[in-house]
Amino acid sequence: RAQNTSHVMLDIITNTNESSKEDQEERIQWANSLRKVVTRKDAIDAETGALKQQFFKPTKIVFETSGKKWGDDQRQKLYEGLHIFGVGEWMKMKEHFHNELGEWTTLDLRVKASRMLGTQSLSRYPKGWKGTKEEVDLEYEKHKEIGEKTGCWKSGTLVEDDDGSVAKLLKEREMEGK
């Protein structure tokens, strides 16, 4: 009998195009009876098992804000941190510039530095690579130029591609001394 019931239920579920109004009603009743078993009680009508659409509408939308804002002071200190400590030394930057960068995580600083340099991957820089603001800005422009040439400039960041065209152009530029 259980096997027969599963075939009937499978037929009810799958024959939506050729079903009569009676079949559709049977399918809805089956779905509603299943909801009574597996769905939260406040999301369905207790008698019929039909969904309460009001349950799915938000009553109050709250956006969480941390209160911290990245501004010119933080950007300047990150430039200084890249000059003094270098890429990868995020904790040293946090500690040294505690007032400006202390509330930011090391991951936040890494992402911000990555965007300042205009590259998705900081792995092409050896740990401790140091650069002045001007050198960081030149790196950004270099990455932007390569990204625009290769179609790999996405949202202000050079991203790698499957063809290796970014790596190839970076290597060529390195060999040319740029």
mmCIF file of C-alpha atoms in Angstrom:
data_model
loop_
_atom_site.group_PDB
_atom_site.id
_atom_site.type_symbol
_atom_site.label_atom_id
_atom_site.label_comp_id
_atom_site.label_asym_id
_atom_site.label_seq_id
_atom_site.Cartn_x
_atom_site.Cartn_y
_atom_site.Cartn_z
ATOM 1 C CA ARG A 1 0.000 0.000 0.000
ATOM 2 C CA ALA A 2 2.840 2.435 0.843
ATOM 3 C CA GLN A 3 4.362 1.867 -2.563
ATOM 4 C CA ASN A 4 1.003 2.515 -4.234
ATOM 5 C CA THR A 5 0.559 5.724 -2.212
ATOM 6 C CA SER A 6 3.993 7.007 -3.236
ATOM 7 C CA HIS A 7 3.144 6.418 -6.912
ATOM 8 C CA VAL A 8 -0.123 8.322 -6.497
ATOM 9 C CA MET A 9 1.681 11.196 -4.769
ATOM 10 C CA LEU A 10 4.349 11.222 -7.484
ATOM 11 C CA ASP A 11 1.611 11.384 -10.114
ATOM 12 C CA ILE A 12 -0.064 14.215 -8.228
ATOM 13 C CA ILE A 13 3.178 16.188 -8.056
ATOM 14 C CA THR A 14 4.386 15.641 -11.600
ATOM 15 C CA ASN A 15 1.244 15.880 -13.753
ATOM 16 C CA THR A 16 0.718 19.618 -13.447
ATOM 17 C CA ASN A 17 0.258 20.366 -17.154
ATOM 18 C CA GLU A 18 -2.381 17.728 -17.852
ATOM 19 C CA SER A 19 -4.168 17.884 -14.536
ATOM 20 C CA SER A 20 -7.808 18.661 -14.085
ATOM 21 C CA LYS A 21 -9.161 21.091 -11.547
ATOM 22 C CA GLU A 22 -9.926 18.088 -9.335
ATOM 23 C CA ASP A 23 -6.296 16.908 -9.556
ATOM 24 C CA GLN A 24 -5.054 20.380 -8.715
ATOM 25 C CA GLU A 25 -7.287 20.506 -5.646
ATOM 26 C CA GLU A 26 -5.983 17.089 -4.571
ATOM 27 C CA ARG A 27 -2.395 18.318 -5.006
ATOM 28 C CA ILE A 28 -3.085 21.449 -2.944
ATOM 29 C CA GLN A 29 -4.733 19.383 -0.181
ATOM 30 C CA TRP A 30 -1.758 17.030 -0.129
ATOM 31 C CA ALA A 31 0.703 19.937 0.080
ATOM 32 C CA ASN A 32 -1.316 21.580 2.838
ATOM 33 C CA SER A 33 -1.475 18.335 4.838
ATOM 34 C CA LEU A 34 2.294 17.990 4.495
ATOM 35 C CA ARG A 35 2.801 21.587 5.635
ATOM 36 C CA LYS A 36 0.833 20.845 8.809
ATOM 37 C CA VAL A 37 3.513 18.312 9.686
ATOM 38 C CA VAL A 38 6.718 20.101 8.693
ATOM 39 C CA THR A 39 6.055 23.864 8.731
ATOM 40 C CA ARG A 40 6.181 26.277 11.651
ATOM 41 C CA LYS A 41 2.725 26.729 13.133
ATOM 42 C CA ASP A 42 2.817 30.517 12.836
ATOM 43 C CA ALA A 43 3.494 30.290 9.076
ATOM 44 C CA ILE A 44 0.367 28.325 8.159
ATOM 45 C CA ASP A 45 -3.359 28.307 8.746
ATOM 46 C CA ALA A 46 -3.935 25.655 11.430
ATOM 47 C CA GLU A 47 -7.122 24.323 9.860
ATOM 48 C CA THR A 48 -6.246 24.191 6.173
ATOM 49 C CA GLY A 49 -2.446 24.102 6.169
ATOM 50 C CA ALA A 50 -2.379 26.967 3.652
ATOM 51 C CA LEU A 51 0.543 29.379 3.889
ATOM 52 C CA LYS A 52 -0.040 32.689 5.659
ATOM 53 C CA GLN A 53 1.434 35.213 3.237
ATOM 54 C CA GLN A 54 1.651 37.812 6.006
ATOM 55 C CA PHE A 55 4.200 35.579 7.780
ATOM 56 C CA PHE A 56 6.669 36.094 4.931
ATOM 57 C CA LYS A 57 6.369 39.887 4.881
ATOM 58 C CA PRO A 58 8.871 41.615 7.138
ATOM 59 C CA THR A 59 7.248 43.654 9.864
ATOM 60 C CA LYS A 60 10.339 45.728 10.563
ATOM 61 C CA ILE A 61 13.495 46.011 8.540
ATOM 62 C CA VAL A 62 16.621 46.720 10.551
ATOM 63 C CA PHE A 63 20.009 47.379 9.019
ATOM 64 C CA GLU A 64 22.881 46.719 11.347
ATOM 65 C CA THR A 65 25.547 49.368 11.320
ATOM 66 C CA SER A 66 28.712 49.100 13.287
ATOM 67 C CA GLY A 67 29.250 52.826 13.549
ATOM 68 C CA LYS A 68 32.744 52.644 12.110
ATOM 69 C CA LYS A 69 33.426 54.464 8.877
ATOM 70 C CA TRP A 70 36.473 54.224 6.633
ATOM 71 C CA GLY A 71 37.622 57.730 5.868
ATOM 72 C CA ASP A 72 40.569 59.828 4.764
ATOM 73 C CA ASP A 73 42.363 59.449 8.128
ATOM 74 C CA GLN A 74 42.230 55.651 7.933
ATOM 75 C CA ARG A 75 43.287 55.657 4.293
ATOM 76 C CA GLN A 76 46.265 57.887 5.090
ATOM 77 C CA LYS A 77 47.346 55.660 7.983
ATOM 78 C CA LEU A 78 47.081 52.582 5.775
ATOM 79 C CA TYR A 79 49.338 54.282 3.210
ATOM 80 C CA GLU A 80 51.781 55.047 6.042
ATOM 81 C CA GLY A 81 51.499 51.465 7.310
ATOM 82 C CA LEU A 82 52.352 50.093 3.877
ATOM 83 C CA HIS A 83 55.357 52.417 3.785
ATOM 84 C CA ILE A 84 56.590 51.631 7.324
ATOM 85 C CA PHE A 85 55.629 47.968 7.814
ATOM 86 C CA GLY A 86 54.743 46.646 4.362
ATOM 87 C CA VAL A 87 52.180 44.258 2.900
ATOM 88 C CA GLY A 88 51.052 41.548 5.295
ATOM 89 C CA GLU A 89 51.956 43.349 8.498
ATOM 90 C CA TRP A 90 48.349 44.215 9.328
ATOM 91 C CA MET A 91 48.592 43.606 13.084
ATOM 92 C CA LYS A 92 51.636 45.874 13.368
ATOM 93 C CA MET A 93 49.688 48.591 11.530
ATOM 94 C CA LYS A 94 46.693 48.140 13.848
ATOM 95 C CA GLU A 95 48.892 48.427 16.909
ATOM 96 C CA HIS A 96 50.962 51.367 15.648
ATOM 97 C CA PHE A 97 47.984 53.377 14.363
ATOM 98 C CA HIS A 98 45.602 52.207 17.076
ATOM 99 C CA ASN A 99 43.490 55.380 17.109
ATOM 100 C CA GLU A 100 42.756 55.244 13.381
ATOM 101 C CA LEU A 101 42.990 51.523 12.552
ATOM 102 C CA GLY A 102 42.454 49.776 15.894
ATOM 103 C CA GLU A 103 38.779 48.975 15.401
ATOM 104 C CA TRP A 104 39.384 47.377 11.989
ATOM 105 C CA THR A 105 40.230 43.677 11.705
ATOM 106 C CA THR A 106 43.391 42.517 9.992
ATOM 107 C CA LEU A 107 41.167 41.145 7.216
ATOM 108 C CA ASP A 108 39.577 44.597 6.800
ATOM 109 C CA LEU A 109 43.035 46.148 6.439
ATOM 110 C CA ARG A 110 44.133 43.487 3.972
ATOM 111 C CA VAL A 111 41.050 44.079 1.808
ATOM 112 C CA LYS A 112 41.472 47.865 1.954
ATOM 113 C CA ALA A 113 45.152 47.552 1.001
ATOM 114 C CA SER A 114 44.236 45.210 -1.813
ATOM 115 C CA ARG A 115 41.833 47.812 -3.182
ATOM 116 C CA MET A 116 44.406 50.595 -2.763
ATOM 117 C CA LEU A 117 46.867 48.544 -4.792
ATOM 118 C CA GLY A 118 44.119 47.677 -7.284
ATOM 119 C CA THR A 119 44.637 43.925 -7.130
ATOM 120 C CA GLN A 120 42.600 40.985 -5.989
ATOM 121 C CA SER A 121 45.709 39.068 -5.018
ATOM 122 C CA LEU A 122 48.339 40.397 -2.652
ATOM 123 C CA SER A 123 50.284 37.154 -3.056
ATOM 124 C CA ARG A 124 52.285 38.683 -5.904
ATOM 125 C CA TYR A 125 53.874 40.947 -3.283
ATOM 126 C CA PRO A 126 56.414 39.365 -0.956
ATOM 127 C CA LYS A 127 55.462 39.748 2.703
ATOM 128 C CA GLY A 128 56.793 43.058 3.881
ATOM 129 C CA TRP A 129 56.783 44.712 0.429
ATOM 130 C CA LYS A 130 56.907 48.407 1.240
ATOM 131 C CA GLY A 131 55.823 51.336 -0.818
ATOM 132 C CA THR A 132 55.204 55.025 -0.414
ATOM 133 C CA LYS A 133 51.832 56.518 -1.272
ATOM 134 C CA GLU A 134 53.174 57.349 -4.717
ATOM 135 C CA GLU A 135 54.449 53.793 -5.253
ATOM 136 C CA VAL A 136 51.126 52.314 -4.095
ATOM 137 C CA ASP A 137 49.264 54.647 -6.470
ATOM 138 C CA LEU A 138 51.605 53.617 -9.322
ATOM 139 C CA GLU A 139 50.840 49.962 -8.573
ATOM 140 C CA TYR A 140 47.136 50.770 -8.771
ATOM 141 C CA GLU A 141 47.574 52.470 -12.160
ATOM 142 C CA LYS A 142 49.675 49.561 -13.446
ATOM 143 C CA HIS A 143 47.007 47.071 -12.385
ATOM 144 C CA LYS A 144 44.261 49.199 -13.886
ATOM 145 C CA GLU A 145 46.087 49.397 -17.231
ATOM 146 C CA ILE A 146 46.627 45.626 -17.317
ATOM 147 C CA GLY A 147 43.063 44.968 -16.223
ATOM 148 C CA GLU A 148 41.603 47.177 -18.924
ATOM 149 C CA LYS A 149 43.827 45.557 -21.582
ATOM 150 C CA THR A 150 42.819 42.046 -20.563
ATOM 151 C CA GLY A 151 39.208 42.699 -19.570
ATOM 152 C CA CYS A 152 40.100 41.745 -16.008
ATOM 153 C CA TRP A 153 39.421 45.111 -14.329
ATOM 154 C CA LYS A 154 36.383 44.492 -12.113
ATOM 155 C CA SER A 155 35.072 47.064 -9.634
ATOM 156 C CA GLY A 156 38.408 48.846 -9.361
ATOM 157 C CA THR A 157 40.388 45.658 -8.920
ATOM 158 C CA LEU A 158 42.583 43.532 -11.177
ATOM 159 C CA VAL A 159 41.288 39.963 -11.058
ATOM 160 C CA GLU A 160 43.017 36.862 -12.365
ATOM 161 C CA ASP A 161 41.620 35.032 -15.386
ATOM 162 C CA ASP A 162 41.695 31.382 -16.409
ATOM 163 C CA ASP A 163 43.833 32.108 -19.474
ATOM 164 C CA GLY A 164 46.709 33.528 -17.462
ATOM 165 C CA SER A 165 46.724 36.762 -19.471
ATOM 166 C CA VAL A 166 47.108 38.875 -16.319
ATOM 167 C CA ALA A 167 50.113 36.884 -15.121
ATOM 168 C CA LYS A 168 51.602 37.019 -18.620
ATOM 169 C CA LEU A 169 51.328 40.814 -18.857
ATOM 170 C CA LEU A 170 52.694 41.264 -15.347
ATOM 171 C CA LYS A 171 55.678 39.080 -16.257
ATOM 172 C CA GLU A 172 56.260 41.037 -19.481
ATOM 173 C CA ARG A 173 56.150 44.335 -17.595
ATOM 174 C CA GLU A 174 58.549 42.968 -14.998
ATOM 175 C CA MET A 175 61.008 41.914 -17.738
ATOM 176 C CA GLU A 176 60.738 45.397 -19.275
ATOM 177 C CA GLY A 177 61.504 46.900 -15.868
ATOM 178 C CA LYS A 178 58.135 48.604 -15.460
#
